[in-house]
mmCIF file of C-alpha atoms in Angstrom:
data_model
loop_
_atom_site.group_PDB
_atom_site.id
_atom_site.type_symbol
_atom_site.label_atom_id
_atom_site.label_comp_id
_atom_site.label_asym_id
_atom_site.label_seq_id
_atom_site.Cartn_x
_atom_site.Cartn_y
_atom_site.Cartn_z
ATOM 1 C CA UNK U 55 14.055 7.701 12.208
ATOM 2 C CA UNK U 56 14.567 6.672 8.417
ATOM 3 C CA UNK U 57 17.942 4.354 10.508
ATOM 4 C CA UNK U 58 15.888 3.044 12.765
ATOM 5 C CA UNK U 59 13.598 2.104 9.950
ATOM 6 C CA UNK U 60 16.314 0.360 7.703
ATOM 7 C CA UNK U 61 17.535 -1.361 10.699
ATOM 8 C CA UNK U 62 14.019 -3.010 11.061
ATOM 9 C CA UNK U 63 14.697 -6.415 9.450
ATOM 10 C CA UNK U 64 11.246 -7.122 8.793
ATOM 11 C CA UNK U 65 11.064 -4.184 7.237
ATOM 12 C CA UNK U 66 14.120 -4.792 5.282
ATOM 13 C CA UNK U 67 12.940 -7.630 3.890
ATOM 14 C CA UNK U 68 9.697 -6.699 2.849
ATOM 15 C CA UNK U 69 11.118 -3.773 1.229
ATOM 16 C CA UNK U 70 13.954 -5.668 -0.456
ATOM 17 C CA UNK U 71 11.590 -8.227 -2.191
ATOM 18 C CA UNK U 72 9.484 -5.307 -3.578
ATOM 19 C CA UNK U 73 12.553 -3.590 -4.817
ATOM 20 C CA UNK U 74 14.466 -6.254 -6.557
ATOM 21 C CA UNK U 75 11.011 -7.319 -8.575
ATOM 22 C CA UNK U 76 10.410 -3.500 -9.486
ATOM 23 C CA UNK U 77 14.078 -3.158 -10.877
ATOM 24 C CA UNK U 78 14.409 -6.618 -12.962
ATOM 25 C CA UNK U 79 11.083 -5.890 -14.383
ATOM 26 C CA UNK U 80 12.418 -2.010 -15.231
ATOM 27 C CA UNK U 81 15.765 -3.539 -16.419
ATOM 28 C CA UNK U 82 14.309 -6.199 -18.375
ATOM 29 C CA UNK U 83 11.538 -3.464 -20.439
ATOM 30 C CA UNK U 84 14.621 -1.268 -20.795
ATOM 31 C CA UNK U 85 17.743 -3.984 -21.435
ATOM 32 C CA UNK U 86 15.557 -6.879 -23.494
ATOM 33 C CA UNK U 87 12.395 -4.310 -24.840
ATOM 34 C CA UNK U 88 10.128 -6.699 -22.476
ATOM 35 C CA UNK U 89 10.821 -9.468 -24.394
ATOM 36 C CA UNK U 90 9.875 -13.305 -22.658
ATOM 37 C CA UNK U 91 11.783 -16.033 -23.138
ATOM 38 C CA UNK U 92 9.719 -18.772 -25.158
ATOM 39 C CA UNK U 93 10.113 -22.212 -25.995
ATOM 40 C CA UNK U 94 6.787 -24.150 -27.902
ATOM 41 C CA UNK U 95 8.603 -27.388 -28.219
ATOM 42 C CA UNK U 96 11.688 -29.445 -27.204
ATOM 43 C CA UNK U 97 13.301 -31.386 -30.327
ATOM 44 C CA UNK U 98 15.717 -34.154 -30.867
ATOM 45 C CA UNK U 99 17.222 -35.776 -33.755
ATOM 46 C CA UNK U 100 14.811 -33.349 -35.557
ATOM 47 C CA UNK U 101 11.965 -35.164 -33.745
ATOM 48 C CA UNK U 102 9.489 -33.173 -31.113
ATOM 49 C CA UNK U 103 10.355 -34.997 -27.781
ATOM 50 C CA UNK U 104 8.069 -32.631 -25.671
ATOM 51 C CA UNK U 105 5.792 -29.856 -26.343
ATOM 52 C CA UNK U 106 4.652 -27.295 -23.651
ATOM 53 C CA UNK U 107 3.987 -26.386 -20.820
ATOM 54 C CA UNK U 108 7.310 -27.377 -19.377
ATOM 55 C CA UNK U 109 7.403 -28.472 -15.593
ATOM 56 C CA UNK U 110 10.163 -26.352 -13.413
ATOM 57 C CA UNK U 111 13.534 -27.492 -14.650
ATOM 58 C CA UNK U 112 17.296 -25.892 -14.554
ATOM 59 C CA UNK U 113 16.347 -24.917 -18.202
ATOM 60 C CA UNK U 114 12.729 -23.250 -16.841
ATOM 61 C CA UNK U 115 13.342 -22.771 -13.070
ATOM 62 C CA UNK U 116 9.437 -22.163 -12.647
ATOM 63 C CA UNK U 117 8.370 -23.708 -16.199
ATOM 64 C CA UNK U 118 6.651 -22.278 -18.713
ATOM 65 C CA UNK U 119 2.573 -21.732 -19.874
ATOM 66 C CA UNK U 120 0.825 -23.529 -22.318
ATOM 67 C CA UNK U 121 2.563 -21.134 -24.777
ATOM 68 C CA UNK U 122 5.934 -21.911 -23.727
ATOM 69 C CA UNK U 123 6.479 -18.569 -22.226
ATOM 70 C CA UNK U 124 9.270 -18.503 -19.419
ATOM 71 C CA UNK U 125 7.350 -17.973 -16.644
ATOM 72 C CA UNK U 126 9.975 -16.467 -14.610
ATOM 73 C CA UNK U 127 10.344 -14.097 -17.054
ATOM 74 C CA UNK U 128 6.560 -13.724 -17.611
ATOM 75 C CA UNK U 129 6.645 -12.815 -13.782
ATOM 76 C CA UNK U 130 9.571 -10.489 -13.867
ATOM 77 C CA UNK U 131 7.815 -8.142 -16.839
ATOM 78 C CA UNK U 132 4.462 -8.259 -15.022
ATOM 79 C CA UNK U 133 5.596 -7.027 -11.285
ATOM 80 C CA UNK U 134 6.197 -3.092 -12.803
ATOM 81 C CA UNK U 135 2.643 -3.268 -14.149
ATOM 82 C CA UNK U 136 1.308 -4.619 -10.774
ATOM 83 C CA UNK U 137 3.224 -3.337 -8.016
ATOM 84 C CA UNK U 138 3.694 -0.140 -10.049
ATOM 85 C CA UNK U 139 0.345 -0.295 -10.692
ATOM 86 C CA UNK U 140 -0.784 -0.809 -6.867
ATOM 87 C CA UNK U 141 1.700 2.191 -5.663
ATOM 88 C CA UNK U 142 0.007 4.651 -7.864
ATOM 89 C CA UNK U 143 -3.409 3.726 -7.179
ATOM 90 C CA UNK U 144 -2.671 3.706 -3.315
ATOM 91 C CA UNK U 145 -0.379 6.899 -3.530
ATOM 92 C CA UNK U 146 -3.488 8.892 -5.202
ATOM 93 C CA UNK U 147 -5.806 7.760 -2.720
ATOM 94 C CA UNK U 148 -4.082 8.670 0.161
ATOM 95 C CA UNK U 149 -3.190 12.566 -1.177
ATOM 96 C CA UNK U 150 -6.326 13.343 -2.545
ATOM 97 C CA UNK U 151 -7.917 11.937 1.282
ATOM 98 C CA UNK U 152 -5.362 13.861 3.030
ATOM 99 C CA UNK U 153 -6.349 16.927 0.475
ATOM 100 C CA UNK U 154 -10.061 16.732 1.362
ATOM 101 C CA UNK U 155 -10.296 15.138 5.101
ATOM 102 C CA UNK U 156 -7.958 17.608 6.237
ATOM 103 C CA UNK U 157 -9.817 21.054 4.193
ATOM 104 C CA UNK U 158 -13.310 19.256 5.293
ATOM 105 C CA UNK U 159 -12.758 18.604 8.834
ATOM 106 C CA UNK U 160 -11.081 22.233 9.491
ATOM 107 C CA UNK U 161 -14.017 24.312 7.137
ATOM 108 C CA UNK U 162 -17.019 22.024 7.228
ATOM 109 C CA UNK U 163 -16.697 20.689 11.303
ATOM 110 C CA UNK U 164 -19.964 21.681 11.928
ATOM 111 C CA UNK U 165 -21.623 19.255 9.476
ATOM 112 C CA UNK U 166 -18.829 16.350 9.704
ATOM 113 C CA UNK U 167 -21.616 14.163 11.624
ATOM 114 C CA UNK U 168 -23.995 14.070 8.719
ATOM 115 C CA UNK U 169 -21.690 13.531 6.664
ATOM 116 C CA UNK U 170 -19.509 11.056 8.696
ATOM 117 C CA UNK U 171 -23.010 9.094 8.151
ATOM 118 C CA UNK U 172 -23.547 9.450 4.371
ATOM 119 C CA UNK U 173 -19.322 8.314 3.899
ATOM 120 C CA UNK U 174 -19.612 5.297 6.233
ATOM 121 C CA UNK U 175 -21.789 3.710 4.025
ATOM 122 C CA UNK U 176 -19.242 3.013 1.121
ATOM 123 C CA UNK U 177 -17.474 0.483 3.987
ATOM 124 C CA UNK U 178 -19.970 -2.114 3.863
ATOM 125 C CA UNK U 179 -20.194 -1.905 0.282
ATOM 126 C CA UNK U 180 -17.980 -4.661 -1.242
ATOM 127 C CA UNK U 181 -15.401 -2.783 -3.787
ATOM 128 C CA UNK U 182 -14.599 -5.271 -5.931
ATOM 129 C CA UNK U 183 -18.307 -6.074 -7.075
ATOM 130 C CA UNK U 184 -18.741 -1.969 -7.171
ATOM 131 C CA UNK U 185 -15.560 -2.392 -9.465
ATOM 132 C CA UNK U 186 -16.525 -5.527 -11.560
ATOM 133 C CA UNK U 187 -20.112 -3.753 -12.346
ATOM 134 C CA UNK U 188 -18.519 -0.660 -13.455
ATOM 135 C CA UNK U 189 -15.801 -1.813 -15.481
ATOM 136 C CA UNK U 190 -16.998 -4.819 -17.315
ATOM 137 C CA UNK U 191 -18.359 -3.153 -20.500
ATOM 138 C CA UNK U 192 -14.568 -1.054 -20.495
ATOM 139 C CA UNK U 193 -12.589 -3.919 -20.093
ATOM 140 C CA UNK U 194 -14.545 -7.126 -21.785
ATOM 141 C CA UNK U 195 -13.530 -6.998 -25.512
ATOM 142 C CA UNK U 196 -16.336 -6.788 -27.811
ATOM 143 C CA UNK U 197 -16.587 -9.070 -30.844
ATOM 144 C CA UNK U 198 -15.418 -6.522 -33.216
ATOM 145 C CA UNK U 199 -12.507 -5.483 -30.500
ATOM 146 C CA UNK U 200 -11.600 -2.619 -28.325
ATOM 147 C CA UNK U 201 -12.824 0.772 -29.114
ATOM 148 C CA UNK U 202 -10.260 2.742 -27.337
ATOM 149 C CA UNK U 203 -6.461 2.689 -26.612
ATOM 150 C CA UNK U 204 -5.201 0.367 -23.579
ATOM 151 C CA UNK U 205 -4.087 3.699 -21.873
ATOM 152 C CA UNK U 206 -7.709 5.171 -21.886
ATOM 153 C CA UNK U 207 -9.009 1.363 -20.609
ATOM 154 C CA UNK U 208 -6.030 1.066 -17.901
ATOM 155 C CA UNK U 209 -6.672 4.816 -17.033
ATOM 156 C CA UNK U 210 -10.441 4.910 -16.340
ATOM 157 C CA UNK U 211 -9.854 1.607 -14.452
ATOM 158 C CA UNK U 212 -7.415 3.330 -12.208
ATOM 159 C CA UNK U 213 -9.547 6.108 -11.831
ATOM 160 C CA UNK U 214 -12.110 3.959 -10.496
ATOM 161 C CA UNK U 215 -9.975 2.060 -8.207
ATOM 162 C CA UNK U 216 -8.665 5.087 -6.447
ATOM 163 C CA UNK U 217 -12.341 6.753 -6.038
ATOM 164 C CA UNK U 218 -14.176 3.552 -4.652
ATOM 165 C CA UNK U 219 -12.261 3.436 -1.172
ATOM 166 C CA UNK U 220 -11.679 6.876 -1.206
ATOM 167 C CA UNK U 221 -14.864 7.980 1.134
ATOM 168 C CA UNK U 222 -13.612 5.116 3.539
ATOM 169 C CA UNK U 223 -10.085 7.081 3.534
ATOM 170 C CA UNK U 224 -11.871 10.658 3.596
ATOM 171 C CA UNK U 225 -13.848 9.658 6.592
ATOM 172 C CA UNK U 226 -11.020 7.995 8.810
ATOM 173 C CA UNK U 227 -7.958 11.394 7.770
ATOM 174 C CA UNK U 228 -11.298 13.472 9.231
ATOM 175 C CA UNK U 229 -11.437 11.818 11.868
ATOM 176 C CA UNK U 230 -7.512 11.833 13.053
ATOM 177 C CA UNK U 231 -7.823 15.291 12.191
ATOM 178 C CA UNK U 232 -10.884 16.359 14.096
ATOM 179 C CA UNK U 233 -8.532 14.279 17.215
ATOM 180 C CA UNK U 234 -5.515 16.481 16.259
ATOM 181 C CA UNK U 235 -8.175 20.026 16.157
ATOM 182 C CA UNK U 236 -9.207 19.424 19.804
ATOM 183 C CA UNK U 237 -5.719 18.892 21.249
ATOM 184 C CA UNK U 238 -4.557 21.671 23.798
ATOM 185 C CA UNK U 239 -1.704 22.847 21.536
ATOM 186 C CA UNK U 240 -4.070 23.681 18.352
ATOM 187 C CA UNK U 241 -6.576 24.879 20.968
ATOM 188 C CA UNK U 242 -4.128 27.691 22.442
ATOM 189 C CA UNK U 243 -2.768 28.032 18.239
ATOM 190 C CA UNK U 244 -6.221 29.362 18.250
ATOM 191 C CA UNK U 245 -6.944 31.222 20.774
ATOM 192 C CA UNK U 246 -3.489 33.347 20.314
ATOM 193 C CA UNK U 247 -5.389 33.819 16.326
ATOM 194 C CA UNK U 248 -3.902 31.636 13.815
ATOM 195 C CA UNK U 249 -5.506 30.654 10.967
ATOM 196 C CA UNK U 250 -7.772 26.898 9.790
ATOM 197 C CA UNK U 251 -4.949 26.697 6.748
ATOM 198 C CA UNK U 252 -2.391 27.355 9.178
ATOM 199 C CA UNK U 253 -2.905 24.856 11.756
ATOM 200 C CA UNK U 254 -3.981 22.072 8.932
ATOM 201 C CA UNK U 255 -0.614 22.847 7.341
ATOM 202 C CA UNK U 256 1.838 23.075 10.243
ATOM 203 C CA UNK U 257 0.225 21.376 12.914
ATOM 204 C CA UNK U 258 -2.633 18.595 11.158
ATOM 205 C CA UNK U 259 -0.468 17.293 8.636
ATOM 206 C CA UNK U 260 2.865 17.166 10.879
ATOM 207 C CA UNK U 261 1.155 14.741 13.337
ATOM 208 C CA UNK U 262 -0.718 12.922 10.284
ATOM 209 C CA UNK U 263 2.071 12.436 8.125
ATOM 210 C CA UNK U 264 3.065 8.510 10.001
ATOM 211 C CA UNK U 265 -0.551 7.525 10.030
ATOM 212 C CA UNK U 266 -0.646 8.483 6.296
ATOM 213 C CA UNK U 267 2.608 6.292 5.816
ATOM 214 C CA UNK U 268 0.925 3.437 7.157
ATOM 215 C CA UNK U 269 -2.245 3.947 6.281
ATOM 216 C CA UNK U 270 -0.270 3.853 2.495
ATOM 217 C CA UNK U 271 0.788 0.810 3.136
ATOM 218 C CA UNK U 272 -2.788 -0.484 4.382
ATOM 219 C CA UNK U 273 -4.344 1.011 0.993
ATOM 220 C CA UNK U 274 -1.285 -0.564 -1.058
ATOM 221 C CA UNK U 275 -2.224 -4.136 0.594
ATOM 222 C CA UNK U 276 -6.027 -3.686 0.029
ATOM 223 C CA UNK U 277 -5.252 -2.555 -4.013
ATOM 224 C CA UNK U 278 -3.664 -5.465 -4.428
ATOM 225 C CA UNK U 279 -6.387 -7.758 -3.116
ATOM 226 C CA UNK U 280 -8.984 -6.114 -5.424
ATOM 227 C CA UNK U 281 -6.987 -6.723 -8.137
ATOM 228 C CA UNK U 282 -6.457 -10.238 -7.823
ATOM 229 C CA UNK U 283 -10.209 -10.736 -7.200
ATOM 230 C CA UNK U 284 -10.741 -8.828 -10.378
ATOM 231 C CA UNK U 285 -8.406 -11.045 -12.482
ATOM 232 C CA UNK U 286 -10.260 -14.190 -10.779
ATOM 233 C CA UNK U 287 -13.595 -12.435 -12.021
ATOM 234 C CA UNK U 288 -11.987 -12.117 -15.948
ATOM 235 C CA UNK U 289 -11.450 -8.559 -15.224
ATOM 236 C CA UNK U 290 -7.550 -8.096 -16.356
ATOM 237 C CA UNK U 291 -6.470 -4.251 -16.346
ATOM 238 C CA UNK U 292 -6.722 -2.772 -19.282
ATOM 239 C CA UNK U 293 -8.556 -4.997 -20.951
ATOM 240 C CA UNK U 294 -9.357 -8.665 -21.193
ATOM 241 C CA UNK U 295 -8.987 -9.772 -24.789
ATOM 242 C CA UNK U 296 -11.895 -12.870 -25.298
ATOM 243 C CA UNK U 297 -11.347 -15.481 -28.471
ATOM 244 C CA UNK U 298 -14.513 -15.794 -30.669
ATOM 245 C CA UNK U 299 -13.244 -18.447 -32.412
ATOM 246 C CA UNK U 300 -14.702 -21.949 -32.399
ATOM 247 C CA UNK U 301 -11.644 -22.925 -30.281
ATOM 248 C CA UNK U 302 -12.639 -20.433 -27.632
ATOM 249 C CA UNK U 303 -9.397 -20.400 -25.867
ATOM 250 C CA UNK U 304 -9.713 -18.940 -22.290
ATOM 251 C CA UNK U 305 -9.503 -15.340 -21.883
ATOM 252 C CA UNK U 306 -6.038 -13.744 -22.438
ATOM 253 C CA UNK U 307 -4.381 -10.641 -20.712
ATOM 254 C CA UNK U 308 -2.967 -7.578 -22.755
ATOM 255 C CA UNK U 309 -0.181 -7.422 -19.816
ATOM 256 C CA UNK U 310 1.469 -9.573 -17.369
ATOM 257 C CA UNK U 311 -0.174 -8.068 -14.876
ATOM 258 C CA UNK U 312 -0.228 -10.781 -12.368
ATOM 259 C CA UNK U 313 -3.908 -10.474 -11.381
ATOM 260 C CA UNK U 314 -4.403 -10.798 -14.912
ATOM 261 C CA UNK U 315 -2.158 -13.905 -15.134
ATOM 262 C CA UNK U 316 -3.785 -15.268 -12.100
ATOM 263 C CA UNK U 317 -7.215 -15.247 -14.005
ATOM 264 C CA UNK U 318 -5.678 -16.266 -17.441
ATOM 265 C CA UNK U 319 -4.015 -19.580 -16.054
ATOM 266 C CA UNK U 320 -6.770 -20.397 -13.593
ATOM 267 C CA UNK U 321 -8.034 -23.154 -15.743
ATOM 268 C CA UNK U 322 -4.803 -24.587 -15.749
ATOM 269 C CA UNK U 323 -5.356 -25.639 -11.900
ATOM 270 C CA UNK U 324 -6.571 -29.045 -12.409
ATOM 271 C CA UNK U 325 -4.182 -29.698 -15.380
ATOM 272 C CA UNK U 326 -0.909 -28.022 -14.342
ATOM 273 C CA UNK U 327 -1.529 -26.545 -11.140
ATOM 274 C CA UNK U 328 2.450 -25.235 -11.040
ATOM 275 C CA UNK U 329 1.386 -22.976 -13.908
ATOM 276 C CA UNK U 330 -1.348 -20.769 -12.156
ATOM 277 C CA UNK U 331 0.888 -21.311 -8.287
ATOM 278 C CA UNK U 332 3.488 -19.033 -9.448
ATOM 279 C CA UNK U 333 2.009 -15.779 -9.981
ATOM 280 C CA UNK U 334 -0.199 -16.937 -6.808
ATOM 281 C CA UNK U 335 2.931 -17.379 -4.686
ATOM 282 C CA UNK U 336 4.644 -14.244 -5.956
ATOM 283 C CA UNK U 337 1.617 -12.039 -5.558
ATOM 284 C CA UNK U 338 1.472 -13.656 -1.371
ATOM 285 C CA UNK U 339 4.737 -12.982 -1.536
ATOM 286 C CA UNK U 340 4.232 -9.451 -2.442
ATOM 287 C CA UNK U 341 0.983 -9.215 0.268
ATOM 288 C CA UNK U 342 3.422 -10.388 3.040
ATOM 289 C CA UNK U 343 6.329 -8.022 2.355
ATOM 290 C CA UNK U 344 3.923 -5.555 2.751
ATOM 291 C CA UNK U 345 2.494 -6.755 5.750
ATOM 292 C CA UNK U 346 6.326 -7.066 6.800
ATOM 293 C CA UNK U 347 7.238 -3.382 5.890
ATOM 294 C CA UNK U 348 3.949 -2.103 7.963
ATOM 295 C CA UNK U 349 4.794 -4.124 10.721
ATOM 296 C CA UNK U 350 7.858 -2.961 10.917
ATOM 297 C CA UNK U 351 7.299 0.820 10.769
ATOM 298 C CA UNK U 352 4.384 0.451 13.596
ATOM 299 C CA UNK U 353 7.311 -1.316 15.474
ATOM 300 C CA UNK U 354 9.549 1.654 15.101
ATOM 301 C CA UNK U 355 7.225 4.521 15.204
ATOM 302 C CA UNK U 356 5.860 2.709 18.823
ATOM 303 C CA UNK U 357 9.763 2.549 20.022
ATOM 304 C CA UNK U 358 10.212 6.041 18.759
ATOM 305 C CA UNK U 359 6.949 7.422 20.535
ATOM 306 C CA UNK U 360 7.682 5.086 23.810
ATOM 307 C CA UNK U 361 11.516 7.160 24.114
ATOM 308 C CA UNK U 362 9.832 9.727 23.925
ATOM 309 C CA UNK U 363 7.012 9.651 26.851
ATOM 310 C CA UNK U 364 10.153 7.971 28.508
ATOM 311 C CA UNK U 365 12.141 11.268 28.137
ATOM 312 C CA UNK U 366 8.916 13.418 29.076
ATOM 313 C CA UNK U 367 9.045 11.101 32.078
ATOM 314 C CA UNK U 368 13.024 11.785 33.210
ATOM 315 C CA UNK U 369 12.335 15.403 32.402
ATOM 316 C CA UNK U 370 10.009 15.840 35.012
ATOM 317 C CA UNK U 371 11.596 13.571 37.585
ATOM 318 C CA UNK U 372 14.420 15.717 37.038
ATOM 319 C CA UNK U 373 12.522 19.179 37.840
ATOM 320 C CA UNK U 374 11.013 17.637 40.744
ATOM 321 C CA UNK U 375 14.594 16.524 42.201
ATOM 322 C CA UNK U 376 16.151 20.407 41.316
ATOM 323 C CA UNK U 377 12.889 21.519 43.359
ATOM 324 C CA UNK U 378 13.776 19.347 46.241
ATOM 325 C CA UNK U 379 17.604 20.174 46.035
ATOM 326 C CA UNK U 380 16.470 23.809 46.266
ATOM 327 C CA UNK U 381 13.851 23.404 48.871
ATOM 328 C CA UNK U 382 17.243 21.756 51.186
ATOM 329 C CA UNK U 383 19.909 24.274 49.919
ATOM 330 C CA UNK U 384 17.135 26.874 51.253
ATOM 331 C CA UNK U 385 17.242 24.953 54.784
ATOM 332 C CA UNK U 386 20.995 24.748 55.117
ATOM 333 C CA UNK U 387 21.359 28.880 53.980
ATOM 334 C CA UNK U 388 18.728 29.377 57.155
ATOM 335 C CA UNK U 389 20.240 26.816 59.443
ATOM 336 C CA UNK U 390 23.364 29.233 59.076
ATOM 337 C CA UNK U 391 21.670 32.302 59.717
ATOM 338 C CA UNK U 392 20.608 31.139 62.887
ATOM 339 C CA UNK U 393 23.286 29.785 63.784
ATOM 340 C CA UNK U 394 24.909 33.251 63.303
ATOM 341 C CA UNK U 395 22.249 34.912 64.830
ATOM 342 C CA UNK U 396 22.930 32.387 68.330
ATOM 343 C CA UNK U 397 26.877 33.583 68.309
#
């Protein structure tokens, strides 16, 4: 299976892309401590010739910001905080919805209908204004500055993140596993007297464990989409660090988090629109390799499932040619007795 997966090359690719930006932006915390690349001004003779933002050159191959950071640097550091970020968030979700949908649908079936009411709700509910509601007295810096530590701010924002669409993720793992609980096989498991926590362990999450991997991937794409609303909405994680000053220079990012970039360079559009496109391509990019990577496993777990209702299939042609091979061998062995008999 994990072959057949690698040999996917939408898959490869979409994993590929996701894998080179997580290890430059791991080798370039551990190898250069994070640091980006900056440039403020260009000089000549002594003389300032240019100042920045710098426009995508050999020297800048996607320019820089209005503080002369390297943005291709900028974007390197930043993918570990979001894709990292994204995988965590997603990774939660989906065990602590396996946890519960799998425990509530084999020890509370007989009130999964009310409840299956009460948990569709949160669906229609849009997350990200749920999220923006919540978290914009955490992460909107007061005059006199943050209270708490980034790691409590980027913490509790995580924390909400992973229990907004969890009822949506509850409700859909109940229902695969209420499917799996009224299949023959668990039926007869049973009936024969094993127990709820045995069949959820060796029978529920065996047949659940592809529809988690994908529905992974699903959650992964959907995290990622919040968060770029939330930059768009001034809502950086971990914190969105506002000027006071009688300058009031737009609202800055404690990472470079690329939702967070996304918001922090927005003005920048009408100016220089290059600027606020590149973490806007990278983070498409990024939605499409995932995209690519779930395409690609539904394309290999439908092969894999379609060889085998194919070998179910020769199976029992095969049994029904042995029990017409028998049925003939049967006539020929009484053929020969009569003939005998007739001698």
């Amino acid at each position: 299976m994990i072959r057949s997966v690698f040999k996917d090359k939408r898959f490869l690719v979409g994993f590929l892309f996701i894998s080179v930006m997580l290890v430059a932006s791991l080798l370039n915390t551990i190898l250069n401590d994070g640091d980006i690349r900056q440039m403020t001004a260009k000089y000549e003779n002594g003389q300032i010739v240019e100042t920045a933002p710098f426009k995508p050159s050999l020297t800048f191959p996607l320019g820089t910001d209005g503080s002369g950071n390297d943005l291709l640097h900028v974007i390197v550091e930043g993918a570990k905080y979001t894709i990292g970020i994204s995988i965590s968030i997603a990774l939660v979700q989906i065990l602590l919805g396996a946890i519960i949908g799998t425990l509530f649908s084999g020890y509370l079936s007989k009130t999964f209908k009310i409840t299956e009411h009460f948990l569709s709700t949160f669906s229609v509910i849009p997350i990200t204004l749920m999220a923006y509601f919540i978290l914009i007295n955490v992460l909107t810096m007061p005059i006199d500055g943050f209270g708490e530590p980034f790691y409590l701010r980027a913490s509790f924002e995580a924390m909400i993140l992973v229990l907004l669409p969890l009822p949506s993720i509850i409700l859909y793992i109940s229902k695969e596993t209420q499917k799996i609980l009224n299949t023959e096989f668990v039926i007869a498991s049973i009936t024969l007297g094993a127990g709820t926590l045995r069949i959820i362990v060796f029978h529920v999450w065996k047949h659940l464990v592809q529809k988690l991997i994908i529905l992974f991937i699903q959650q992964l794409n959907q995290i990622l989409i919040i968060l770029a609303h939330l930059g768009l909405l001034k809502m950086f994680f971990g914190g969105t660090v506002i000027d006071f000053s009688p300058v009031q220079d737009p609202p800055k990012t404690l990472s470079f988090e690329w939702s967070g970039l996304i918001g922090d360079y927005f003005e920048t559009l009408y100016i220089h629109p290059f600027i606020v496109l590149v973490p806007i391509t990278f983070f498409a990019l990024t939605i499409i390799s995932i995209n690519l990577i779930l395409n690609g496993l539904e394309s290999v777990y439908e092969s894999s499932y379609r060889k085998v209702v194919e070998g179910k299939r020769t199976v029992s042609e095969v049994s029904k040619v042995e029990k017409n091979l028998n049925v003939r061998e049967d006539d020929f062995i009484l053929v020969d007795k009569v003939k005998g008999y007739d001698q």
